[in-house]
Amino acid sequence: MEFLRNLIAGVWTESCADSYSDLVNPATEEVVARYPAGASEDVDLAVAGAAVAQRSWAALPVEKRVREITEWARAIADQADALAWAEYLEMGRPPEVGRTAIIRAANAFETSAAQALTYEFESVIADGDGETRILRRPVGVVALIAPWNYPLAGVLSTLGPLLAAGNSVVIKPSEKSPLSAVRLLDRSPLPPGVVSLVLGDSRAGAPLVEHPDIGLVHFTGSVDTGRRVGASAGAALRRTILELGGKDPVIVDSDVDPVTTAAAVARGAFMNTGQLCTSMERIYVHSDIATRFVDELVQAAAQYRITESSSGSTELGPLIDQRQRNLVHEHVMDAVERGATVLTGGTVPEGPGFYYPATVLTNVDETMSVMTEETFGPVAPVKVVSTFEEALECAAKSHYGLGATVYTNNAEHAEAAATLPAGQIWINQWRGGGPNSIHEPAKNSGMGATGSHATYDAATRPTSVYRPTLRS
Ligand code: NAD
């Protein structure tokens, strides 16, 4: 059995933690490795090594840093099969599906690092009777705390600007997905200590957030943990980015094609078994096309079949663990007890693996947890509305504000969609947008803008240097 280790100053190092836990493959329920619980001593060692490495990394010309990151990004794409297999072992995602996500994330890693070549690390302003230089310096050591739902893509989509700006990074992956992080860093060509790894749960995460030598905490995870991280980072006066959970709405207007839209909504609700922060978790459909749309959605759900995922043939992998499956089923049962109708799915399958079928519910309302709390599972609750305005009103009523999608052919409705309280709004295509986009979650879904230059702004600290003009 493999005992996973930390990467500290470029050396694979046994954890100081006093206990280890089983890493269980959610597709088979077999133990695939053991990981340490986490220890503040590990964090101290990792941050100390990262602080030393950061100084020489930041001293390199930006072109050299970008070149080294680019080489690594391309090597990651070449290793996508092996990395997708590690993700399958730890979180059950079918390797074929995982492979595509990793290649896309490696490309994003490369592209976002290359943006350093055009980012203004230094600018000069004529100021009164002199000039002010604005120098954007790296913040130092960044703590990158990640969830398990896209173990590598989540890390890679963030890492580029943090490193290219001249920071070193200590990664704390989720305790539910430590294996792929170990495999990723095993082949990192960057200088020792520029990227480090500490494993464990909150016993590694909390001391990392509180460590005095951390310049930025970049946290992705649930709202509850995000609140704790935000509170302790605030007490330590630490800059923090929080990317948290969501309960994204989708609006299906009266004038769209119900067949193609139902297929798109099925993908939005069931992709990655619904374990996506921007999954479509609340569906508001106009009454004019509701019957046809719901029929098509049920048919589309049938395409997301449960099979053994190691073959890569399944469309629907398992949920991450038994606890998560219980929560998803509780949301469905709560809805049924309050009057919802299950059109497909809604039962816990027999056999090994924490699978749950693609589920479509109708007759839902806002008294049900499936319409108010993040489900993070393959459940599509549909509410029929009489007008587009009613849909907008329902969509806006949530304490989450991560993303929102609207399908419409009406130009005024498309314009009105932009008023929804969300960090990312997509019209007629779920999760679109290029590498230059920036956003900040609304409401409880987080804080701090990210993407493109916004991540560079977060990864650097501006210093102004004023000098008056010399008079002769
Ligand atoms: P989680 O909050 O349980 O854990 C996230 C990370 O925080 C893990 O690495 C965990 O070990 C660590 N952690 C736990 N306690 C900590 C503490 N006290 N201090 C510091 N770190 C601590 O979340 P999860 O279950 O791993 O991930 C699922 C959640 O993440 C969902 O809510 C999902 O919506 C959200 N998510 C958000 C985004 C986004 O971009 N907004 C992306 C992916 C996932």
Coordinates of N, CA, C and O in Angstrom, one line a residue, residues 202 209 222-234:
S202 N -8.3 19.6 7.5 CA -8.1 20.9 8.1 C -6.9 21.0 9.0 O -6.4 22.1 9.3
V209 N -3.4 28.5 6.4 CA -4.1 29.8 6.3 C -3.5 30.8 7.3 O -3.3 32.0 7.0
S222 N -16.2 24.7 0.0 CA -17.6 25.0 0.4 C -17.7 26.3 1.1 O -16.8 26.9 1.6
V223 N -19.0 26.8 1.2 CA -19.2 28.1 1.9 C -18.9 28.0 3.3 O -18.2 28.9 3.9
D224 N -19.2 26.9 4.0 CA -18.9 26.7 5.4 C -17.4 26.8 5.7 O -17.0 27.6 6.6
T225 N -16.6 26.1 5.0 CA -15.2 26.1 5.2 C -14.6 27.5 4.8 O -13.8 28.1 5.4
G226 N -15.2 28.0 3.7 CA -14.8 29.4 3.2 C -14.9 30.4 4.3 O -14.1 31.3 4.5
R227 N -16.0 30.3 5.1 CA -16.3 31.3 6.1 C -15.1 31.2 7.2 O -14.6 32.2 7.7
R228 N -14.8 29.9 7.5 CA -13.7 29.7 8.5 C -12.4 30.2 8.0 O -11.7 30.9 8.7
V229 N -12.1 29.9 6.8 CA -10.8 30.4 6.2 C -10.8 31.9 6.1 O -9.8 32.5 6.5
G230 N -11.9 32.5 5.7 CA -12.0 34.0 5.6 C -11.8 34.6 7.0 O -11.1 35.6 7.1
A231 N -12.4 34.0 8.0 CA -12.3 34.6 9.4 C -10.9 34.5 9.9 O -10.3 35.5 10.4
S232 N -10.2 33.3 9.7 CA -8.9 33.3 10.3 C -7.9 34.0 9.4 O -6.9 34.6 9.9
A233 N -8.1 34.1 8.1 CA -7.2 34.9 7.2 C -7.4 36.4 7.6 O -6.4 37.2 7.6
G234 N -8.7 36.8 7.9 CA -8.9 38.2 8.2 C -8.2 38.5 9.5 O -7.6 39.6 9.7

